[in-house]
PDB file of C-alpha atoms in Angstrom:
ATOM      1  CA  MET A   1       0.190 -40.994  13.022  1.00 67.00           C
ATOM      2  CA  ALA A   2       3.375 -40.954  15.089  1.00 88.00           C
ATOM      3  CA  LEU A   3       6.349 -39.331  13.416  1.00 94.00           C
ATOM      4  CA  THR A   4       9.997 -40.325  13.759  1.00 96.00           C
ATOM      5  CA  LEU A   5      12.704 -37.731  14.276  1.00 97.00           C
ATOM      6  CA  THR A   6      15.911 -38.266  12.333  1.00 98.00           C
ATOM      7  CA  ASP A   7      18.549 -36.213  10.506  1.00 98.00           C
ATOM      8  CA  LEU A   8      20.698 -36.366   7.389  1.00 98.00           C
ATOM      9  CA  SER A   9      23.632 -37.941   9.192  1.00 97.00           C
ATOM     10  CA  ARG A  10      21.429 -40.959   9.910  1.00 97.00           C
ATOM     11  CA  ASP A  11      19.325 -40.922   6.749  1.00 97.00           C
ATOM     12  CA  PRO A  12      21.227 -39.144   3.962  1.00 97.00           C
ATOM     13  CA  TRP A  13      18.818 -40.572   1.391  1.00 96.00           C
ATOM     14  CA  LEU A  14      16.328 -37.927   2.541  1.00 97.00           C
ATOM     15  CA  ARG A  15      18.360 -35.079   0.990  1.00 97.00           C
ATOM     16  CA  PRO A  16      16.302 -34.846  -2.235  1.00 97.00           C
ATOM     17  CA  GLU A  17      13.096 -34.927  -0.207  1.00 97.00           C
ATOM     18  CA  VAL A  18      14.345 -32.104   2.013  1.00 98.00           C
ATOM     19  CA  ASP A  19      15.139 -29.982  -1.044  1.00 97.00           C
ATOM     20  CA  ALA A  20      11.734 -30.748  -2.562  1.00 97.00           C
ATOM     21  CA  LEU A  21       9.928 -29.831   0.652  1.00 97.00           C
ATOM     22  CA  ILE A  22      11.787 -26.528   0.961  1.00 97.00           C
ATOM     23  CA  GLY A  23      10.965 -25.746  -2.667  1.00 95.00           C
ATOM     24  CA  ALA A  24       7.291 -26.520  -2.138  1.00 94.00           C
ATOM     25  CA  ASN A  25       7.144 -23.982   0.697  1.00 94.00           C
ATOM     26  CA  MET A  26       8.837 -21.094  -1.139  1.00 95.00           C
ATOM     27  CA  PRO A  27       8.278 -19.045  -4.295  1.00 96.00           C
ATOM     28  CA  ALA A  28      10.373 -20.582  -7.092  1.00 97.00           C
ATOM     29  CA  PHE A  29      12.662 -17.549  -7.383  1.00 98.00           C
ATOM     30  CA  MET A  30      13.861 -18.094  -3.808  1.00 97.00           C
ATOM     31  CA  SER A  31      16.023 -20.983  -5.048  1.00 95.00           C
ATOM     32  CA  TRP A  32      17.747 -18.901  -7.726  1.00 97.00           C
ATOM     33  CA  GLU A  33      21.408 -17.986  -7.482  1.00 95.00           C
ATOM     34  CA  SER A  34      22.458 -15.983  -4.436  1.00 95.00           C
ATOM     35  CA  PRO A  35      25.681 -16.074  -2.411  1.00 94.00           C
ATOM     36  CA  GLY A  36      23.994 -18.329   0.120  1.00 95.00           C
ATOM     37  CA  ASN A  37      22.021 -20.493  -2.298  1.00 95.00           C
ATOM     38  CA  TRP A  38      25.222 -21.343  -4.163  1.00 94.00           C
ATOM     39  CA  ARG A  39      26.497 -22.840  -0.912  1.00 95.00           C
ATOM     40  CA  TRP A  40      23.307 -24.364   0.503  1.00 95.00           C
ATOM     41  CA  HIS A  41      24.352 -27.991   0.036  1.00 95.00           C
ATOM     42  CA  GLU A  42      27.653 -27.332   1.789  1.00 94.00           C
ATOM     43  CA  MET A  43      25.524 -27.187   4.918  1.00 95.00           C
ATOM     44  CA  TYR A  44      24.285 -30.719   4.250  1.00 97.00           C
ATOM     45  CA  GLU A  45      27.813 -31.975   3.655  1.00 95.00           C
ATOM     46  CA  ARG A  46      29.461 -30.341   6.652  1.00 94.00           C
ATOM     47  CA  HIS A  47      26.659 -30.467   9.212  1.00 95.00           C
ATOM     48  CA  PRO A  48      24.294 -33.349   8.353  1.00 97.00           C
ATOM     49  CA  ALA A  49      23.307 -33.886  11.996  1.00 96.00           C
ATOM     50  CA  ASP A  50      21.847 -30.354  12.077  1.00 97.00           C
ATOM     51  CA  GLN A  51      19.474 -31.107   9.174  1.00 98.00           C
ATOM     52  CA  LEU A  52      16.488 -32.374  11.150  1.00 98.00           C
ATOM     53  CA  CYS A  53      13.727 -34.463   9.598  1.00 98.00           C
ATOM     54  CA  LEU A  54      10.339 -35.771  10.687  1.00 97.00           C
ATOM     55  CA  VAL A  55       9.136 -38.807   8.754  1.00 97.00           C
ATOM     56  CA  ASP A  56       5.908 -40.770   8.932  1.00 94.00           C
ATOM     57  CA  GLY A  57       5.501 -44.524   9.252  1.00 91.00           C
ATOM     58  CA  ALA A  58       5.934 -44.992   5.509  1.00 90.00           C
ATOM     59  CA  GLY A  59       9.233 -43.088   5.550  1.00 91.00           C
ATOM     60  CA  LYS A  60       7.763 -39.993   3.877  1.00 94.00           C
ATOM     61  CA  LEU A  61       9.234 -36.665   4.907  1.00 97.00           C
ATOM     62  CA  VAL A  62       6.684 -34.497   6.719  1.00 97.00           C
ATOM     63  CA  ALA A  63       8.844 -31.648   8.066  1.00 98.00           C
ATOM     64  CA  ALA A  64      12.471 -30.536   8.008  1.00 98.00           C
ATOM     65  CA  ALA A  65      14.673 -27.929   9.652  1.00 98.00           C
ATOM     66  CA  ASN A  66      18.067 -26.844   8.367  1.00 98.00           C
ATOM     67  CA  GLY A  67      20.810 -25.302  10.464  1.00 97.00           C
ATOM     68  CA  LEU A  68      24.500 -25.063  11.187  1.00 96.00           C
ATOM     69  CA  PRO A  69      26.796 -23.989  14.049  1.00 95.00           C
ATOM     70  CA  VAL A  70      28.102 -20.417  13.909  1.00 96.00           C
ATOM     71  CA  ARG A  71      30.341 -17.955  15.672  1.00 94.00           C
ATOM     72  CA  TRP A  72      28.464 -15.168  17.472  1.00 96.00           C
ATOM     73  CA  ASP A  73      29.407 -13.075  20.494  1.00 95.00           C
ATOM     74  CA  GLY A  74      25.816 -12.594  21.670  1.00 95.00           C
ATOM     75  CA  ALA A  75      25.388  -8.956  20.654  1.00 96.00           C
ATOM     76  CA  ALA A  76      22.553  -7.915  18.343  1.00 96.00           C
ATOM     77  CA  SER A  77      24.946  -5.528  16.592  1.00 95.00           C
ATOM     78  CA  THR A  78      27.224  -8.382  15.476  1.00 96.00           C
ATOM     79  CA  LEU A  79      24.556 -10.642  13.989  1.00 97.00           C
ATOM     80  CA  PRO A  80      25.214 -11.575  10.345  1.00 95.00           C
ATOM     81  CA  SER A  81      23.391  -9.691   7.612  1.00 95.00           C
ATOM     82  CA  GLY A  82      21.271 -12.793   7.107  1.00 96.00           C
ATOM     83  CA  SER A  83      21.211 -16.260   5.598  1.00 97.00           C
ATOM     84  CA  ASP A  84      23.517 -15.405   2.695  1.00 97.00           C
ATOM     85  CA  GLU A  85      26.288 -14.279   5.031  1.00 97.00           C
ATOM     86  CA  VAL A  86      25.804 -17.256   7.354  1.00 97.00           C
ATOM     87  CA  LEU A  87      26.197 -19.704   4.471  1.00 97.00           C
ATOM     88  CA  VAL A  88      29.131 -17.892   2.895  1.00 96.00           C
ATOM     89  CA  GLU A  89      30.938 -17.834   6.223  1.00 92.00           C
ATOM     90  CA  ALA A  90      30.202 -21.507   6.834  1.00 90.00           C
ATOM     91  CA  ALA A  91      31.287 -22.654   3.376  1.00 88.00           C
ATOM     92  CA  ASP A  92      34.348 -20.464   2.931  1.00 89.00           C
ATOM     93  CA  ARG A  93      35.870 -20.811   6.400  1.00 86.00           C
ATOM     94  CA  GLU A  94      36.706 -23.713   8.637  1.00 81.00           C
ATOM     95  CA  PRO A  95      33.865 -24.598  11.024  1.00 77.00           C
ATOM     96  CA  PRO A  96      34.290 -23.255  14.550  1.00 78.00           C
ATOM     97  CA  ASP A  97      35.903 -25.658  16.993  1.00 79.00           C
ATOM     98  CA  ARG A  98      33.619 -24.337  19.707  1.00 89.00           C
ATOM     99  CA  PRO A  99      30.499 -22.837  18.083  1.00 93.00           C
ATOM    100  CA  ASP A 100      28.654 -20.125  19.933  1.00 95.00           C
ATOM    101  CA  ALA A 101      25.171 -20.734  18.530  1.00 96.00           C
ATOM    102  CA  LEU A 102      23.145 -22.891  16.201  1.00 97.00           C
ATOM    103  CA  CYS A 103      21.651 -20.888  13.332  1.00 97.00           C
ATOM    104  CA  MET A 104      18.468 -22.380  11.877  1.00 98.00           C
ATOM    105  CA  LEU A 105      17.943 -21.135   8.329  1.00 97.00           C
ATOM    106  CA  SER A 106      14.783 -22.980   7.312  1.00 96.00           C
ATOM    107  CA  VAL A 107      11.870 -24.861   8.817  1.00 97.00           C
ATOM    108  CA  SER A 108       9.513 -26.461   6.307  1.00 97.00           C
ATOM    109  CA  VAL A 109       6.327 -28.460   6.855  1.00 96.00           C
ATOM    110  CA  ASP A 110       4.352 -30.406   4.267  1.00 94.00           C
ATOM    111  CA  PRO A 111       1.182 -28.368   3.559  1.00 90.00           C
ATOM    112  CA  ALA A 112      -0.978 -31.386   4.426  1.00 86.00           C
ATOM    113  CA  HIS A 113       0.532 -31.494   7.913  1.00 86.00           C
ATOM    114  CA  ARG A 114       0.543 -27.841   8.952  1.00 83.00           C
ATOM    115  CA  ALA A 115      -0.863 -26.562  12.247  1.00 79.00           C
ATOM    116  CA  ALA A 116       0.016 -29.880  13.885  1.00 84.00           C
ATOM    117  CA  GLY A 117       2.933 -28.621  15.975  1.00 92.00           C
ATOM    118  CA  HIS A 118       5.677 -30.092  13.776  1.00 96.00           C
ATOM    119  CA  ALA A 119       7.549 -26.798  13.341  1.00 96.00           C
ATOM    120  CA  GLU A 120       7.486 -26.240  17.086  1.00 96.00           C
ATOM    121  CA  ARG A 121       8.796 -29.763  17.668  1.00 96.00           C
ATOM    122  CA  LEU A 122      11.723 -29.163  15.322  1.00 97.00           C
ATOM    123  CA  LEU A 123      12.569 -25.850  16.973  1.00 97.00           C
ATOM    124  CA  ARG A 124      12.538 -27.487  20.398  1.00 96.00           C
ATOM    125  CA  GLU A 125      14.766 -30.264  19.083  1.00 96.00           C
ATOM    126  CA  ALA A 126      17.199 -27.712  17.648  1.00 96.00           C
ATOM    127  CA  ARG A 127      17.384 -26.006  21.030  1.00 95.00           C
ATOM    128  CA  ALA A 128      17.945 -29.319  22.765  1.00 94.00           C
ATOM    129  CA  ARG A 129      20.724 -30.288  20.366  1.00 93.00           C
ATOM    130  CA  ALA A 130      22.376 -26.902  20.753  1.00 94.00           C
ATOM    131  CA  ALA A 131      22.508 -27.304  24.535  1.00 92.00           C
ATOM    132  CA  GLY A 132      25.957 -28.273  25.697  1.00 83.00           C
ATOM    133  CA  ARG A 133      27.785 -27.357  22.502  1.00 90.00           C
ATOM    134  CA  CYS A 134      26.374 -23.934  21.613  1.00 94.00           C
ATOM    135  CA  PRO A 135      26.335 -21.823  24.800  1.00 94.00           C
ATOM    136  CA  ARG A 136      24.385 -18.947  23.221  1.00 96.00           C
ATOM    137  CA  GLY A 137      21.488 -21.109  22.056  1.00 96.00           C
ATOM    138  CA  VAL A 138      19.759 -20.787  18.682  1.00 98.00           C
ATOM    139  CA  ILE A 139      19.418 -17.832  16.323  1.00 98.00           C
ATOM    140  CA  VAL A 140      17.030 -17.676  13.369  1.00 98.00           C
ATOM    141  CA  PRO A 141      16.597 -15.185  10.503  1.00 98.00           C
ATOM    142  CA  VAL A 142      12.823 -15.553  10.395  1.00 98.00           C
ATOM    143  CA  ARG A 143      10.982 -15.158   7.093  1.00 98.00           C
ATOM    144  CA  PRO A 144       7.567 -13.875   8.242  1.00 98.00           C
ATOM    145  CA  THR A 145       4.921 -15.935   6.497  1.00 97.00           C
ATOM    146  CA  ARG A 146       2.286 -13.201   6.166  1.00 97.00           C
ATOM    147  CA  LYS A 147       4.644 -10.432   5.036  1.00 98.00           C
ATOM    148  CA  PRO A 148       4.076 -11.070   1.269  1.00 98.00           C
ATOM    149  CA  ARG A 149       0.589  -9.612   1.760  1.00 98.00           C
ATOM    150  CA  TYR A 150       2.174  -6.323   2.876  1.00 98.00           C
ATOM    151  CA  PRO A 151       5.249  -5.856   0.655  1.00 98.00           C
ATOM    152  CA  LEU A 152       5.242  -2.053   0.946  1.00 98.00           C
ATOM    153  CA  ILE A 153       5.350  -1.997   4.740  1.00 98.00           C
ATOM    154  CA  PRO A 154       8.920  -1.709   6.130  1.00 98.00           C
ATOM    155  CA  ILE A 155       9.756  -4.923   7.900  1.00 98.00           C
ATOM    156  CA  GLU A 156      10.644  -3.070  11.105  1.00 97.00           C
ATOM    157  CA  GLU A 157       7.065  -1.810  11.282  1.00 98.00           C
ATOM    158  CA  TYR A 158       5.587  -5.132  10.231  1.00 98.00           C
ATOM    159  CA  ALA A 159       7.503  -7.055  12.898  1.00 98.00           C
ATOM    160  CA  ALA A 160       6.107  -4.708  15.543  1.00 98.00           C
ATOM    161  CA  TRP A 161       2.468  -5.240  14.567  1.00 98.00           C
ATOM    162  CA  ARG A 162       0.253  -6.808  17.199  1.00 97.00           C
ATOM    163  CA  GLY A 163      -3.219  -8.268  16.871  1.00 94.00           C
ATOM    164  CA  PRO A 164      -6.236  -7.294  18.988  1.00 95.00           C
ATOM    165  CA  ASP A 165      -5.153  -9.893  21.553  1.00 94.00           C
ATOM    166  CA  GLY A 166      -1.772  -8.213  21.925  1.00 95.00           C
ATOM    167  CA  HIS A 167       0.114 -11.098  20.327  1.00 96.00           C
ATOM    168  CA  CYS A 168       2.481 -10.785  17.378  1.00 97.00           C
ATOM    169  CA  PHE A 169       0.550 -10.355  14.130  1.00 98.00           C
ATOM    170  CA  ASP A 170       2.704 -12.651  12.000  1.00 98.00           C
ATOM    171  CA  PRO A 171       2.011 -16.357  12.693  1.00 96.00           C
ATOM    172  CA  TRP A 172       5.551 -17.661  12.164  1.00 97.00           C
ATOM    173  CA  LEU A 173       7.224 -14.884  14.107  1.00 98.00           C
ATOM    174  CA  ARG A 174       4.617 -15.368  16.840  1.00 97.00           C
ATOM    175  CA  THR A 175       5.486 -19.070  17.025  1.00 97.00           C
ATOM    176  CA  HIS A 176       9.091 -18.224  17.846  1.00 97.00           C
ATOM    177  CA  LEU A 177       8.158 -15.634  20.445  1.00 97.00           C
ATOM    178  CA  GLU A 178       5.693 -17.969  22.142  1.00 96.00           C
ATOM    179  CA  LEU A 179       8.438 -20.585  22.384  1.00 96.00           C
ATOM    180  CA  GLY A 180      10.516 -18.105  24.379  1.00 96.00           C
ATOM    181  CA  ALA A 181      12.556 -16.392  21.680  1.00 97.00           C
ATOM    182  CA  ARG A 182      13.158 -12.661  21.662  1.00 97.00           C
ATOM    183  CA  GLN A 183      13.421 -10.428  18.655  1.00 97.00           C
ATOM    184  CA  LEU A 184      16.934  -9.034  18.233  1.00 96.00           C
ATOM    185  CA  GLY A 185      16.823  -6.985  15.054  1.00 96.00           C
ATOM    186  CA  ILE A 186      16.392  -6.937  11.306  1.00 97.00           C
ATOM    187  CA  ALA A 187      18.459  -8.817   8.743  1.00 97.00           C
ATOM    188  CA  ALA A 188      17.979  -6.186   6.047  1.00 96.00           C
ATOM    189  CA  ARG A 189      19.870  -8.084   3.320  1.00 97.00           C
ATOM    190  CA  SER A 190      19.293 -11.684   4.322  1.00 98.00           C
ATOM    191  CA  LEU A 191      18.993 -13.018   0.762  1.00 97.00           C
ATOM    192  CA  VAL A 192      19.990 -11.097  -2.367  1.00 98.00           C
ATOM    193  CA  ILE A 193      19.022 -12.419  -5.799  1.00 98.00           C
ATOM    194  CA  ARG A 194      20.178 -10.363  -8.795  1.00 98.00           C
ATOM    195  CA  GLN A 195      19.178 -11.558 -12.239  1.00 98.00           C
ATOM    196  CA  PRO A 196      18.703 -10.118 -15.740  1.00 98.00           C
ATOM    197  CA  VAL A 197      15.337  -8.480 -16.289  1.00 98.00           C
ATOM    198  CA  ALA A 198      14.598 -11.013 -19.032  1.00 98.00           C
ATOM    199  CA  ARG A 199      14.664 -13.862 -16.500  1.00 98.00           C
ATOM    200  CA  TRP A 200      12.321 -12.024 -14.153  1.00 98.00           C
ATOM    201  CA  GLU A 201       9.984 -11.264 -17.076  1.00 98.00           C
ATOM    202  CA  GLU A 202       9.882 -14.930 -18.056  1.00 98.00           C
ATOM    203  CA  TYR A 203       9.137 -15.888 -14.452  1.00 98.00           C
ATOM    204  CA  LEU A 204       6.432 -13.259 -13.989  1.00 98.00           C
ATOM    205  CA  GLY A 205       4.882 -13.701 -17.413  1.00 98.00           C
ATOM    206  CA  HIS A 206       4.823  -9.996 -18.208  1.00 98.00           C
ATOM    207  CA  ALA A 207       7.156  -7.177 -19.221  1.00 98.00           C
ATOM    208  CA  LEU A 208       9.127  -4.985 -16.840  1.00 98.00           C
ATOM    209  CA  PRO A 209       9.585  -2.057 -19.227  1.00 95.00           C
ATOM    210  CA  GLY A 210      11.240   0.434 -16.905  1.00 95.00           C
ATOM    211  CA  PRO A 211      13.256   0.874 -13.725  1.00 97.00           C
ATOM    212  CA  GLY A 212      11.566   1.052 -10.360  1.00 98.00           C
ATOM    213  CA  ASP A 213       9.962  -1.171  -7.747  1.00 98.00           C
ATOM    214  CA  HIS A 214       7.717  -3.898  -9.167  1.00 98.00           C
ATOM    215  CA  PRO A 215       5.322  -6.276  -7.371  1.00 97.00           C
ATOM    216  CA  LEU A 216       6.745  -9.772  -6.927  1.00 98.00           C
ATOM    217  CA  PRO A 217       4.252 -12.469  -5.901  1.00 98.00           C
ATOM    218  CA  GLY A 218       5.531 -14.230  -2.800  1.00 97.00           C
ATOM    219  CA  GLY A 219       8.181 -11.612  -2.143  1.00 98.00           C
ATOM    220  CA  LEU A 220       8.449  -9.836   1.193  1.00 98.00           C
ATOM    221  CA  VAL A 221       9.418  -6.655  -0.648  1.00 98.00           C
ATOM    222  CA  PRO A 222       9.099  -5.509  -4.267  1.00 98.00           C
ATOM    223  CA  LEU A 223      11.567  -6.389  -6.994  1.00 98.00           C
ATOM    224  CA  ARG A 224      13.829  -3.447  -7.826  1.00 98.00           C
ATOM    225  CA  VAL A 225      14.647  -3.020 -11.518  1.00 98.00           C
ATOM    226  CA  THR A 226      17.570  -0.776 -12.447  1.00 98.00           C
ATOM    227  CA  ASP A 227      18.817   0.873 -15.627  1.00 96.00           C
ATOM    228  CA  ASP A 228      21.561  -1.728 -16.040  1.00 96.00           C
ATOM    229  CA  GLY A 229      19.039  -4.343 -17.173  1.00 96.00           C
ATOM    230  CA  HIS A 230      18.885  -6.269 -13.917  1.00 98.00           C
ATOM    231  CA  GLY A 231      16.302  -6.852 -11.244  1.00 98.00           C
ATOM    232  CA  THR A 232      17.318  -7.392  -7.636  1.00 98.00           C
ATOM    233  CA  TYR A 233      15.273  -8.979  -4.889  1.00 98.00           C
ATOM    234  CA  THR A 234      16.707  -8.094  -1.470  1.00 98.00           C
ATOM    235  CA  GLU A 235      14.850 -10.032   1.185  1.00 98.00           C
ATOM    236  CA  PRO A 236      14.747  -8.797   4.769  1.00 98.00           C
ATOM    237  CA  ASN A 237      14.267 -11.205   7.660  1.00 98.00           C
ATOM    238  CA  VAL A 238      13.782 -10.799  11.411  1.00 98.00           C
ATOM    239  CA  TRP A 239      16.493 -12.062  13.734  1.00 98.00           C
ATOM    240  CA  VAL A 240      15.234 -13.924  16.785  1.00 98.00           C
ATOM    241  CA  HIS A 241      17.203 -15.579  19.563  1.00 98.00           C
ATOM    242  CA  HIS A 242      16.141 -18.700  21.435  1.00 97.00           C
ATOM    243  CA  PRO A 243      18.177 -18.754  24.666  1.00 94.00           C
ATOM    244  CA  PRO A 244      19.965 -21.947  25.673  1.00 87.00           C
ATOM    245  CA  ALA A 245      17.611 -24.700  26.744  1.00 71.00           C
ATOM    246  CA  ALA A 246      17.652 -25.561  30.435  1.00 65.00           C
ATOM    247  CA  PRO A 247      19.706 -28.679  31.198  1.00 58.00           C
TER     248      PRO A 247
END
């Protein structure tokens, strides 16, 4: 079935569907309060044309990609700490008159439509839309899809893993690299969620009786519980850079 490309500036009624699709692709705790999550919908309000959507013939959302224009001088050392910082900067400051890059924070595909090239299509569209207004192209803090299976492996090591064929081990990171992106570094504190231990215990369905690192299903790293009665999930991502698309 042919899909139609649109965005939230054209079809704002899709906003609830975009949120639902993102939620369906992430562990539930990923939507809890963080500096960036508090400001997520500011991105929809300020930059609706950068919220890309693929819909089927019945108008059902099949895939979505969320981004916003950012300031960036092109150096790996000056990349933001991750999605939280990008969203805080975007919400708390005036948008750049002349953005340097488009930062894509999420790409979500309906589970029934995966492996059909929809994520790649949205990434190509983001690059095309960035051309002409964002001279440094597109940057992405990638959340590696297979990393939850290896939560104890430092993300720097994980991102360097290669399969027997020499290609990147992680499927989502590999998708970016095969589209021409290059890995720039690690966003060590991309998303930080700090909540009382009682909330984590309710979510997990079991007690967290002492401080330390605890397994967190769906997390890229363990949950760290401290003596102050809180648990903190500090998610690392991998920064990649898609260079400007050729005119």
